[in-house]
């Protein structure tokens, strides 16, 4: 069983759905700080290269405490080493890039044909001095409520973390990345950042512009937009889903009152949480399934990230309206086991680099929405109230204007990094181009089309001359229209679920 | 020394005089890269390309999502077939029948039976049929997973056991096919290219009565043999170099990354391959000379020596079949080089001691053969082929 609230938090995170990234192995930099050897990582049958680099925890004290930075190199199929590697910057904050190796290996296959991919665990994640809270945060996701988590939970989590938390910030992470690049003997790398990885990418562009050949920013979180303000974008993503359903003839026929049904369910849940008896999705035993408004909405919000899960949302709302919460339980089961987010690092960065930048007026504007209201912000606020503080450097909040070829991509349906974020970065960067994919949610490179555009960009290096025609071929959203799929069943939906339940 | 030089000049002049014969000797080196390239192009096309397949649908209006899934994998409706391919696909005649009850059965959760009808024995249809089956299975599974999910079941239950595979081969060793073919061809080139020269300078010279004249001169038979040997082996070495260079060039025209393979001959690989093959060239030439002198006529020499070529092509294959290779095969001539070449192509580090030993063994054998031959040439029986 896992952590309800951890999952809830992930709704407020930028999650990189696809994987990506990487570099080449260079034989040159064999200093004693670097180790590199053949290894197997989960999800990849072939051998890849695993390495660690010893870096100071605090770069101002080079002789102080050392930490190991873990990384994985997915070697190019073509071993000619002619092309510069691509470094993948993971999302979160708190995703460990090396843990995404399997996904990136297949997802970025087109790029891996000629380029090494370099995946570095950001400090505080994966095997780079992880800041993770285990047991204390694990609650049963079916019986407990996301709002149950308390100050004590956070304090217990904090007690487990080791090291000087103030050093686990974005800028030091970039110093680590650049040290790995240098240790591997690459003069320059291409970088791909997805979600929070775009923030890291922008910081990288500011701190070490000479190390970067070109940049792909996929689903942008610019420095000007603090992480946590997802109220408006989630609402917009959800409204588009409702509209797309109404524009689809079959979906409109099946669910003519979806918006009203959603309003009714949330109104009912906000009066009092509902409790139903279901078979445990995994164990099969009878359990109490408690549903609060927060749990309902946060689960829906999680589904808005990808096109596949979005297709289930109308059915989920309609069944809930009919009193059947089993689809909700089925979806919660999918995120059981966590989303691979190192929650300690997540709060450490968000609470210090972003949360203090959210002003009362920004908050008021963001909360003014008809979907999740201020849910994500409230949760982050609870944690940040007790989280130890550090002061990011003054440079950190500078607008990035590096003259590096940059491809910016956004999905029009994205619930956390709306296309308006991409526009901001596009305006500030002198050599950039912003592509908005109409039928895409979070992370454009998760589609074949997206990857082929990234690959073309890495080859051509001119963001404005890319062939974007395949984006138009991505089909409109389609939805699951009944418990058996396909079109409308004739039977009454209320009785069907009841039978299944027995 | 002067004598040896004069003899060598004579041999080389003779060998290079007949340009056309020389070209034939080199032809293998020229043809082989072309062959590899063509073969690979065909293999890659089959492995990666998803050529359009045209299927005659019945009831396609009932399952638009399935038809779309097929279309995404380039499996299209026969109604859209271009004119020039129409006859072809009409003959191949793949039919997919979707029942009228599709929609109702889907909603009711009943099993739906599609009919895929085609000539399963027709070789050109095996890949299209496999593709159609895969897509239908995947589409069906996706629906199944979703059905369970919305019933509140954790769909991870459907995968109780997951096998994580770890392949210990090196990433570059996936171009096994090319390396294998190239290895065999290099070995054969070492043996074959010097062959016409070796036969001509031995059995041929005897028939032209040049040999007698040569042996009448006050030079040692050893020098004569060495001169002939160096000429025949030089031709073989040139041929191998040509082959390696042309193969590297030809590989640039093949996009191996499409099949997840990589192949390149860099300077160090090149040098190691040459190091391995040069002793083989000497051994081959000495064997050929020995057998050609042994034969009674030019004709007999040709057929006997041709049999020799079987050895280099047979040994690598035999080694491939052997699962447990005894250690000594690594030290023997030909088999040792063959195994080492395999390692080189796999990108494994070179076992220098094995390389040294097999080279020494090969050269030792060559020296022995040369000495035997020199000894035999002092006998009139051999010279006049009276034995």
CSV table of N, CA, C and O in Angstrom, one decimal, chain B residues 191-288:
chain,number,residue,atom,x,y,z
B,191,UNK,N,43.1,-17.2,-49.1
B,191,UNK,CA,43.4,-18.5,-49.8
B,191,UNK,C,43.3,-18.4,-51.3
B,191,UNK,O,44.1,-19.0,-52.0
B,192,UNK,N,42.3,-17.7,-51.8
B,192,UNK,CA,42.0,-17.8,-53.2
B,192,UNK,C,42.8,-16.9,-54.1
B,192,UNK,O,43.2,-17.2,-55.2
B,193,UNK,N,43.0,-15.6,-53.6
B,193,UNK,CA,43.6,-14.6,-54.5
B,193,UNK,C,45.0,-15.0,-55.0
B,193,UNK,O,45.3,-14.7,-56.1
B,194,UNK,N,45.8,-15.6,-54.2
B,194,UNK,CA,47.1,-16.0,-54.6
B,194,UNK,C,47.1,-17.3,-55.5
B,194,UNK,O,48.2,-17.6,-56.1
B,195,UNK,N,46.0,-17.9,-55.5
B,195,UNK,CA,45.9,-19.2,-56.1
B,195,UNK,C,46.3,-19.3,-57.6
B,195,UNK,O,47.2,-20.1,-58.0
B,196,UNK,N,45.8,-18.4,-58.5
B,196,UNK,CA,46.2,-18.5,-59.9
B,196,UNK,C,47.7,-18.3,-60.0
B,196,UNK,O,48.4,-19.0,-60.8
B,197,UNK,N,48.2,-17.4,-59.3
B,197,UNK,CA,49.7,-17.1,-59.4
B,197,UNK,C,50.5,-18.3,-58.9
B,197,UNK,O,51.5,-18.7,-59.5
B,198,UNK,N,50.1,-18.9,-57.8
B,198,UNK,CA,50.8,-20.0,-57.2
B,198,UNK,C,50.8,-21.2,-58.2
B,198,UNK,O,51.8,-21.8,-58.5
B,199,UNK,N,49.6,-21.5,-58.8
B,199,UNK,CA,49.6,-22.6,-59.8
B,199,UNK,C,50.4,-22.3,-61.0
B,199,UNK,O,51.2,-23.1,-61.5
B,200,UNK,N,50.3,-21.0,-61.5
B,200,UNK,CA,51.0,-20.7,-62.7
B,200,UNK,C,52.5,-20.7,-62.5
B,200,UNK,O,53.2,-21.2,-63.4
B,201,UNK,N,52.9,-20.3,-61.4
B,201,UNK,CA,54.4,-20.2,-61.2
B,201,UNK,C,55.0,-21.6,-60.8
B,201,UNK,O,56.2,-21.8,-60.7
B,202,UNK,N,54.1,-22.6,-60.6
B,202,UNK,CA,54.7,-23.9,-60.3
B,202,UNK,C,54.3,-24.9,-61.4
B,202,UNK,O,55.1,-25.1,-62.3
B,203,UNK,N,53.1,-25.4,-61.4
B,203,UNK,CA,52.7,-26.3,-62.4
B,203,UNK,C,52.8,-25.7,-63.8
B,203,UNK,O,53.2,-26.3,-64.8
B,204,UNK,N,52.4,-24.4,-63.9
B,204,UNK,CA,52.4,-23.8,-65.2
B,204,UNK,C,53.8,-23.6,-65.7
B,204,UNK,O,54.1,-24.0,-66.9
B,205,UNK,N,54.7,-23.2,-64.9
B,205,UNK,CA,56.1,-23.1,-65.3
B,205,UNK,C,56.7,-24.4,-65.7
B,205,UNK,O,57.5,-24.5,-66.7
B,206,UNK,N,56.3,-25.4,-65.0
B,206,UNK,CA,56.8,-26.7,-65.4
B,206,UNK,C,56.3,-27.1,-66.8
B,206,UNK,O,57.1,-27.6,-67.6
B,207,UNK,N,55.1,-26.9,-67.1
B,207,UNK,CA,54.6,-27.2,-68.4
B,207,UNK,C,55.2,-26.4,-69.5
B,207,UNK,O,55.3,-26.8,-70.6
B,208,UNK,N,55.5,-25.1,-69.1
B,208,UNK,CA,56.2,-24.3,-70.1
B,208,UNK,C,57.7,-24.5,-70.2
B,208,UNK,O,58.4,-23.8,-70.8
B,209,UNK,N,58.2,-25.4,-69.4
B,209,UNK,CA,59.6,-25.8,-69.3
B,209,UNK,C,60.4,-24.6,-68.7
B,209,UNK,O,61.6,-24.6,-68.9
B,210,UNK,N,59.9,-23.7,-68.1
B,210,UNK,CA,60.6,-22.6,-67.5
B,210,UNK,C,61.3,-23.1,-66.2
B,210,UNK,O,62.4,-22.7,-65.9
B,211,UNK,N,60.6,-24.0,-65.5
B,211,UNK,CA,61.1,-24.5,-64.2
B,211,UNK,C,62.5,-25.1,-64.3
B,211,UNK,O,63.4,-24.9,-63.6
B,212,UNK,N,62.6,-26.0,-65.4
B,212,UNK,CA,63.8,-26.7,-65.6
B,212,UNK,C,65.0,-25.7,-65.7
B,212,UNK,O,66.0,-25.8,-65.1
B,213,UNK,N,64.7,-24.7,-66.5
B,213,UNK,CA,65.7,-23.7,-66.8
B,213,UNK,C,66.1,-23.0,-65.5
B,213,UNK,O,67.3,-22.8,-65.2
B,214,UNK,N,65.1,-22.7,-64.7
B,214,UNK,CA,65.4,-22.0,-63.5
B,214,UNK,C,66.2,-22.8,-62.6
B,214,UNK,O,67.2,-22.4,-61.9
B,215,UNK,N,65.9,-24.1,-62.5
B,215,UNK,CA,66.6,-25.0,-61.6
B,215,UNK,C,68.0,-25.3,-62.1
B,215,UNK,O,68.9,-25.7,-61.3
B,216,UNK,N,68.2,-25.1,-63.3
B,216,UNK,CA,69.6,-25.3,-63.9
B,216,UNK,C,70.5,-24.2,-63.4
B,216,UNK,O,71.7,-24.3,-63.5
B,217,UNK,N,69.9,-23.0,-63.1
B,217,UNK,CA,70.8,-21.9,-62.7
B,217,UNK,C,71.4,-22.2,-61.3
B,217,UNK,O,70.9,-23.0,-60.5
B,218,UNK,N,72.5,-21.5,-61.1
B,218,UNK,CA,73.2,-21.8,-59.8
B,218,UNK,C,72.6,-21.0,-58.6
B,218,UNK,O,73.2,-20.2,-58.0
B,219,UNK,N,71.3,-21.3,-58.4
B,219,UNK,CA,70.7,-20.7,-57.2
B,219,UNK,C,70.1,-21.8,-56.4
B,219,UNK,O,69.7,-22.9,-56.9
B,220,UNK,N,69.9,-21.6,-55.1
B,220,UNK,CA,69.4,-22.6,-54.3
B,220,UNK,C,67.9,-22.7,-54.5
B,220,UNK,O,67.2,-21.7,-54.8
B,221,UNK,N,67.4,-23.9,-54.3
B,221,UNK,CA,65.9,-24.1,-54.5
B,221,UNK,C,65.2,-23.3,-53.5
B,221,UNK,O,64.0,-22.9,-53.7
B,222,UNK,N,65.8,-23.1,-52.3
B,222,UNK,CA,65.1,-22.4,-51.3
B,222,UNK,C,64.7,-21.0,-51.8
B,222,UNK,O,63.6,-20.5,-51.5
B,223,UNK,N,65.7,-20.4,-52.4
B,223,UNK,CA,65.5,-19.0,-52.9
B,223,UNK,C,64.4,-19.0,-54.0
B,223,UNK,O,63.5,-18.1,-54.0
B,224,UNK,N,64.4,-20.0,-54.8
B,224,UNK,CA,63.3,-20.1,-55.8
B,224,UNK,C,61.9,-20.2,-55.2
B,224,UNK,O,61.0,-19.5,-55.5
B,225,UNK,N,61.9,-21.1,-54.2
B,225,UNK,CA,60.6,-21.2,-53.5
B,225,UNK,C,60.2,-19.9,-52.8
B,225,UNK,O,59.0,-19.5,-52.8
B,226,UNK,N,61.1,-19.3,-52.1
B,226,UNK,CA,60.8,-18.1,-51.4
B,226,UNK,C,60.3,-17.0,-52.4
B,226,UNK,O,59.4,-16.2,-52.1
B,227,UNK,N,60.9,-16.9,-53.5
B,227,UNK,CA,60.5,-15.9,-54.5
B,227,UNK,C,59.1,-16.1,-54.9
B,227,UNK,O,58.2,-15.2,-55.0
B,228,UNK,N,58.8,-17.4,-55.2
B,228,UNK,CA,57.4,-17.7,-55.7
B,228,UNK,C,56.4,-17.5,-54.5
B,228,UNK,O,55.3,-17.0,-54.8
B,229,UNK,N,56.8,-17.9,-53.3
B,229,UNK,CA,55.9,-17.7,-52.2
B,229,UNK,C,55.6,-16.2,-52.0
B,229,UNK,O,54.5,-15.8,-51.8
B,230,UNK,N,56.7,-15.4,-52.0
B,230,UNK,CA,56.4,-14.0,-51.7
B,230,UNK,C,55.5,-13.4,-52.8
B,230,UNK,O,54.7,-12.5,-52.5
B,231,UNK,N,55.7,-13.8,-54.0
B,231,UNK,CA,54.8,-13.2,-55.1
B,231,UNK,C,53.4,-13.6,-54.9
B,231,UNK,O,52.5,-12.8,-54.8
B,232,UNK,N,53.1,-14.9,-54.7
B,232,UNK,CA,51.7,-15.4,-54.5
B,232,UNK,C,51.1,-14.7,-53.3
B,232,UNK,O,50.0,-14.3,-53.3
B,233,UNK,N,51.9,-14.7,-52.2
B,233,UNK,CA,51.3,-14.1,-50.9
B,233,UNK,C,51.1,-12.6,-51.0
B,233,UNK,O,50.1,-12.1,-50.5
B,234,UNK,N,51.9,-11.9,-51.8
B,234,UNK,CA,51.7,-10.5,-51.9
B,234,UNK,C,50.4,-10.2,-52.6
B,234,UNK,O,49.7,-9.3,-52.2
B,235,UNK,N,50.1,-11.0,-53.7
B,235,UNK,CA,48.9,-10.8,-54.4
B,235,UNK,C,47.7,-11.0,-53.4
B,235,UNK,O,46.8,-10.2,-53.3
B,236,UNK,N,47.8,-12.0,-52.5
B,236,UNK,CA,46.7,-12.3,-51.6
B,236,UNK,C,46.6,-11.1,-50.6
B,236,UNK,O,45.5,-10.7,-50.3
B,237,UNK,N,47.7,-10.6,-50.1
B,237,UNK,CA,47.7,-9.5,-49.1
B,237,UNK,C,47.1,-8.3,-49.8
B,237,UNK,O,46.2,-7.6,-49.2
B,238,UNK,N,47.5,-8.0,-51.0
B,238,UNK,CA,46.9,-6.8,-51.7
B,238,UNK,C,45.4,-7.0,-51.8
B,238,UNK,O,44.6,-6.1,-51.5
B,239,UNK,N,45.0,-8.2,-52.1
B,239,UNK,CA,43.6,-8.5,-52.3
B,239,UNK,C,42.8,-8.3,-51.0
B,239,UNK,O,41.7,-7.7,-51.0
B,240,UNK,N,43.4,-8.7,-49.9
B,240,UNK,CA,42.7,-8.5,-48.6
B,240,UNK,C,42.6,-7.0,-48.2
B,240,UNK,O,41.6,-6.6,-47.8
B,241,UNK,N,43.7,-6.3,-48.5
B,241,UNK,CA,43.6,-4.9,-48.1
B,241,UNK,C,42.5,-4.2,-49.0
B,241,UNK,O,41.7,-3.4,-48.4
B,242,UNK,N,42.5,-4.5,-50.2
B,242,UNK,CA,41.5,-4.0,-51.1
B,242,UNK,C,40.1,-4.3,-50.6
B,242,UNK,O,39.2,-3.4,-50.5
B,243,UNK,N,39.9,-5.5,-50.1
B,243,UNK,CA,38.6,-6.0,-49.7
B,243,UNK,C,38.2,-5.2,-48.4
B,243,UNK,O,37.1,-4.7,-48.3
B,244,UNK,N,39.2,-5.0,-47.5
B,244,UNK,CA,38.8,-4.3,-46.3
B,244,UNK,C,38.5,-2.9,-46.5
B,244,UNK,O,37.5,-2.3,-46.0
B,245,UNK,N,39.3,-2.2,-47.4
B,245,UNK,CA,39.0,-0.8,-47.7
B,245,UNK,C,37.7,-0.7,-48.4
B,245,UNK,O,36.9,0.1,-48.0
B,246,UNK,N,37.4,-1.5,-49.4
B,246,UNK,CA,36.2,-1.4,-50.1
B,246,UNK,C,35.0,-1.7,-49.2
B,246,UNK,O,33.9,-1.1,-49.3
B,247,UNK,N,35.1,-2.7,-48.3
B,247,UNK,CA,34.0,-3.0,-47.4
B,247,UNK,C,33.7,-1.8,-46.5
B,247,UNK,O,32.6,-1.5,-46.3
B,248,UNK,N,34.8,-1.2,-45.9
B,248,UNK,CA,34.5,0.0,-45.1
B,248,UNK,C,33.8,1.0,-45.9
B,248,UNK,O,32.9,1.7,-45.3
B,249,UNK,N,34.2,1.2,-47.1
B,249,UNK,CA,33.5,2.3,-47.9
B,249,UNK,C,32.1,1.9,-48.2
B,249,UNK,O,31.1,2.6,-48.0
B,250,UNK,N,31.9,0.6,-48.5
B,250,UNK,CA,30.5,0.1,-48.9
B,250,UNK,C,29.6,0.3,-47.7
B,250,UNK,O,28.4,0.6,-47.8
B,251,UNK,N,30.1,0.0,-46.5
B,251,UNK,CA,29.3,0.1,-45.3
B,251,UNK,C,28.7,1.4,-45.1
B,251,UNK,O,27.7,1.6,-44.4
B,252,UNK,N,29.3,2.5,-45.6
B,252,UNK,CA,28.8,3.8,-45.4
B,252,UNK,C,27.5,4.0,-46.2
B,252,UNK,O,26.7,4.9,-45.9
B,253,UNK,N,27.2,3.1,-47.1
B,253,UNK,CA,26.0,3.2,-47.9
B,253,UNK,C,24.8,2.4,-47.3
B,253,UNK,O,23.7,2.4,-47.8
B,254,UNK,N,25.1,1.7,-46.2
B,254,UNK,CA,24.1,0.9,-45.5
B,254,UNK,C,23.8,1.5,-44.2
B,254,UNK,O,24.7,1.7,-43.4
B,255,UNK,N,22.5,1.8,-43.9
B,255,UNK,CA,22.2,2.4,-42.5
B,255,UNK,C,21.9,1.2,-41.6
B,255,UNK,O,20.8,0.8,-41.4
B,256,UNK,N,23.0,0.7,-41.0
B,256,UNK,CA,22.8,-0.4,-40.1
B,256,UNK,C,22.1,-0.1,-38.8
B,256,UNK,O,21.5,-0.9,-38.2
B,257,UNK,N,22.1,1.2,-38.4
B,257,UNK,CA,21.5,1.6,-37.2
B,257,UNK,C,20.0,1.2,-37.2
B,257,UNK,O,19.4,1.1,-36.2
B,258,UNK,N,19.4,1.2,-38.4
B,258,UNK,CA,18.0,0.8,-38.6
B,258,UNK,C,17.7,-0.5,-37.9
B,258,UNK,O,16.6,-0.7,-37.4
B,259,UNK,N,18.6,-1.5,-38.0
B,259,UNK,CA,18.4,-2.7,-37.4
B,259,UNK,C,19.1,-2.8,-36.0
B,259,UNK,O,19.3,-3.9,-35.5
B,260,UNK,N,19.5,-1.7,-35.5
B,260,UNK,CA,20.1,-1.7,-34.2
B,260,UNK,C,21.5,-2.4,-34.2
B,260,UNK,O,22.0,-3.0,-33.3
B,261,UNK,N,22.2,-2.3,-35.3
B,261,UNK,CA,23.5,-2.8,-35.4
B,261,UNK,C,24.5,-1.7,-35.8
B,261,UNK,O,24.1,-0.7,-36.3
B,262,UNK,N,25.7,-2.0,-35.6
B,262,UNK,CA,26.7,-1.0,-36.0
B,262,UNK,C,28.0,-1.8,-36.5
B,262,UNK,O,28.2,-2.9,-36.1
B,263,UNK,N,28.6,-1.2,-37.5
B,263,UNK,CA,29.8,-1.9,-38.0
B,263,UNK,C,30.7,-0.9,-38.6
B,263,UNK,O,30.4,0.0,-39.4
B,264,UNK,N,32.0,-0.9,-38.2
B,264,UNK,CA,32.9,0.0,-38.8
B,264,UNK,C,34.3,-0.6,-38.6
B,264,UNK,O,34.6,-1.4,-37.7
B,265,UNK,N,35.1,-0.4,-39.6
B,265,UNK,CA,36.5,-0.9,-39.5
B,265,UNK,C,37.4,0.3,-39.3
B,265,UNK,O,37.6,1.1,-40.2
B,266,UNK,N,37.9,0.5,-38.1
B,266,UNK,CA,38.7,1.7,-37.9
B,266,UNK,C,40.2,1.3,-38.0
B,266,UNK,O,40.5,0.1,-38.3
B,267,UNK,N,41.1,2.2,-37.9
B,267,UNK,CA,42.5,1.9,-38.2
B,267,UNK,C,43.0,0.8,-37.4
B,267,UNK,O,43.7,-0.1,-37.9
B,268,UNK,N,42.7,0.7,-36.1
B,268,UNK,CA,43.3,-0.3,-35.2
B,268,UNK,C,42.7,-1.7,-35.6
B,268,UNK,O,43.4,-2.7,-35.7
B,269,UNK,N,41.4,-1.7,-35.9
B,269,UNK,CA,40.8,-3.0,-36.3
B,269,UNK,C,41.5,-3.5,-37.6
B,269,UNK,O,41.8,-4.6,-37.8
B,270,UNK,N,41.6,-2.5,-38.5
B,270,UNK,CA,42.3,-2.8,-39.8
B,270,UNK,C,43.6,-3.4,-39.6
B,270,UNK,O,44.0,-4.4,-40.1
B,271,UNK,N,44.4,-2.8,-38.7
B,271,UNK,CA,45.8,-3.3,-38.5
B,271,UNK,C,45.8,-4.7,-37.9
B,271,UNK,O,46.5,-5.5,-38.3
B,272,UNK,N,44.9,-4.9,-36.9
B,272,UNK,CA,44.8,-6.2,-36.3
B,272,UNK,C,44.4,-7.3,-37.3
B,272,UNK,O,44.9,-8.4,-37.3
B,273,UNK,N,43.4,-6.9,-38.1
B,273,UNK,CA,43.0,-7.9,-39.1
B,273,UNK,C,44.1,-8.3,-40.0
B,273,UNK,O,44.3,-9.4,-40.3
B,274,UNK,N,44.9,-7.3,-40.4
B,274,UNK,CA,46.0,-7.5,-41.3
B,274,UNK,C,47.0,-8.4,-40.6
B,274,UNK,O,47.5,-9.4,-41.2
B,275,UNK,N,47.3,-8.1,-39.4
B,275,UNK,CA,48.3,-8.9,-38.6
B,275,UNK,C,47.8,-10.3,-38.5
B,275,UNK,O,48.7,-11.2,-38.6
B,276,UNK,N,46.5,-10.5,-38.4
B,276,UNK,CA,46.0,-11.9,-38.3
B,276,UNK,C,46.1,-12.6,-39.7
B,276,UNK,O,46.4,-13.8,-39.8
B,277,UNK,N,45.8,-11.8,-40.8
B,277,UNK,CA,45.7,-12.5,-42.0
B,277,UNK,C,46.9,-12.7,-42.8
B,277,UNK,O,47.1,-13.6,-43.6
B,278,UNK,N,47.9,-11.8,-42.6
B,278,UNK,CA,49.2,-11.9,-43.4
B,278,UNK,C,49.8,-13.3,-43.2
B,278,UNK,O,50.2,-14.0,-44.2
B,279,UNK,N,50.0,-13.8,-42.0
B,279,UNK,CA,50.5,-15.2,-41.9
B,279,UNK,C,49.7,-16.2,-42.6
B,279,UNK,O,50.2,-17.2,-43.2
B,280,UNK,N,48.4,-16.0,-42.6
B,280,UNK,CA,47.5,-17.0,-43.3
B,280,UNK,C,47.8,-16.9,-44.8
B,280,UNK,O,47.9,-18.0,-45.5
B,281,UNK,N,48.1,-15.7,-45.3
B,281,UNK,CA,48.4,-15.6,-46.8
B,281,UNK,C,49.7,-16.4,-47.1
B,281,UNK,O,49.8,-17.1,-48.1
B,282,UNK,N,50.7,-16.3,-46.2
B,282,UNK,CA,51.9,-17.1,-46.4
B,282,UNK,C,51.7,-18.6,-46.4
B,282,UNK,O,52.1,-19.3,-47.3
B,283,UNK,N,50.9,-19.0,-45.4
B,283,UNK,CA,50.6,-20.4,-45.3
B,283,UNK,C,49.8,-20.9,-46.5
B,283,UNK,O,50.2,-21.9,-47.1
B,284,UNK,N,48.9,-20.1,-46.9
B,284,UNK,CA,48.1,-20.5,-48.1
B,284,UNK,C,49.0,-20.6,-49.3
B,284,UNK,O,48.9,-21.6,-50.0
B,285,UNK,N,49.8,-19.7,-49.5
B,285,UNK,CA,50.7,-19.7,-50.7
B,285,UNK,C,51.6,-20.9,-50.6
B,285,UNK,O,51.8,-21.6,-51.7
B,286,UNK,N,52.2,-21.2,-49.5
B,286,UNK,CA,53.1,-22.3,-49.4
B,286,UNK,C,52.4,-23.7,-49.6
B,286,UNK,O,52.9,-24.6,-50.3
B,287,UNK,N,51.2,-23.8,-49.1
B,287,UNK,CA,50.4,-25.0,-49.3
B,287,UNK,C,50.0,-25.2,-50.8
B,287,UNK,O,50.2,-26.3,-51.3
B,288,UNK,N,49.6,-24.1,-51.4
B,288,UNK,CA,49.3,-24.1,-52.8
B,288,UNK,C,50.5,-24.5,-53.6
B,288,UNK,O,50.4,-25.4,-54.5
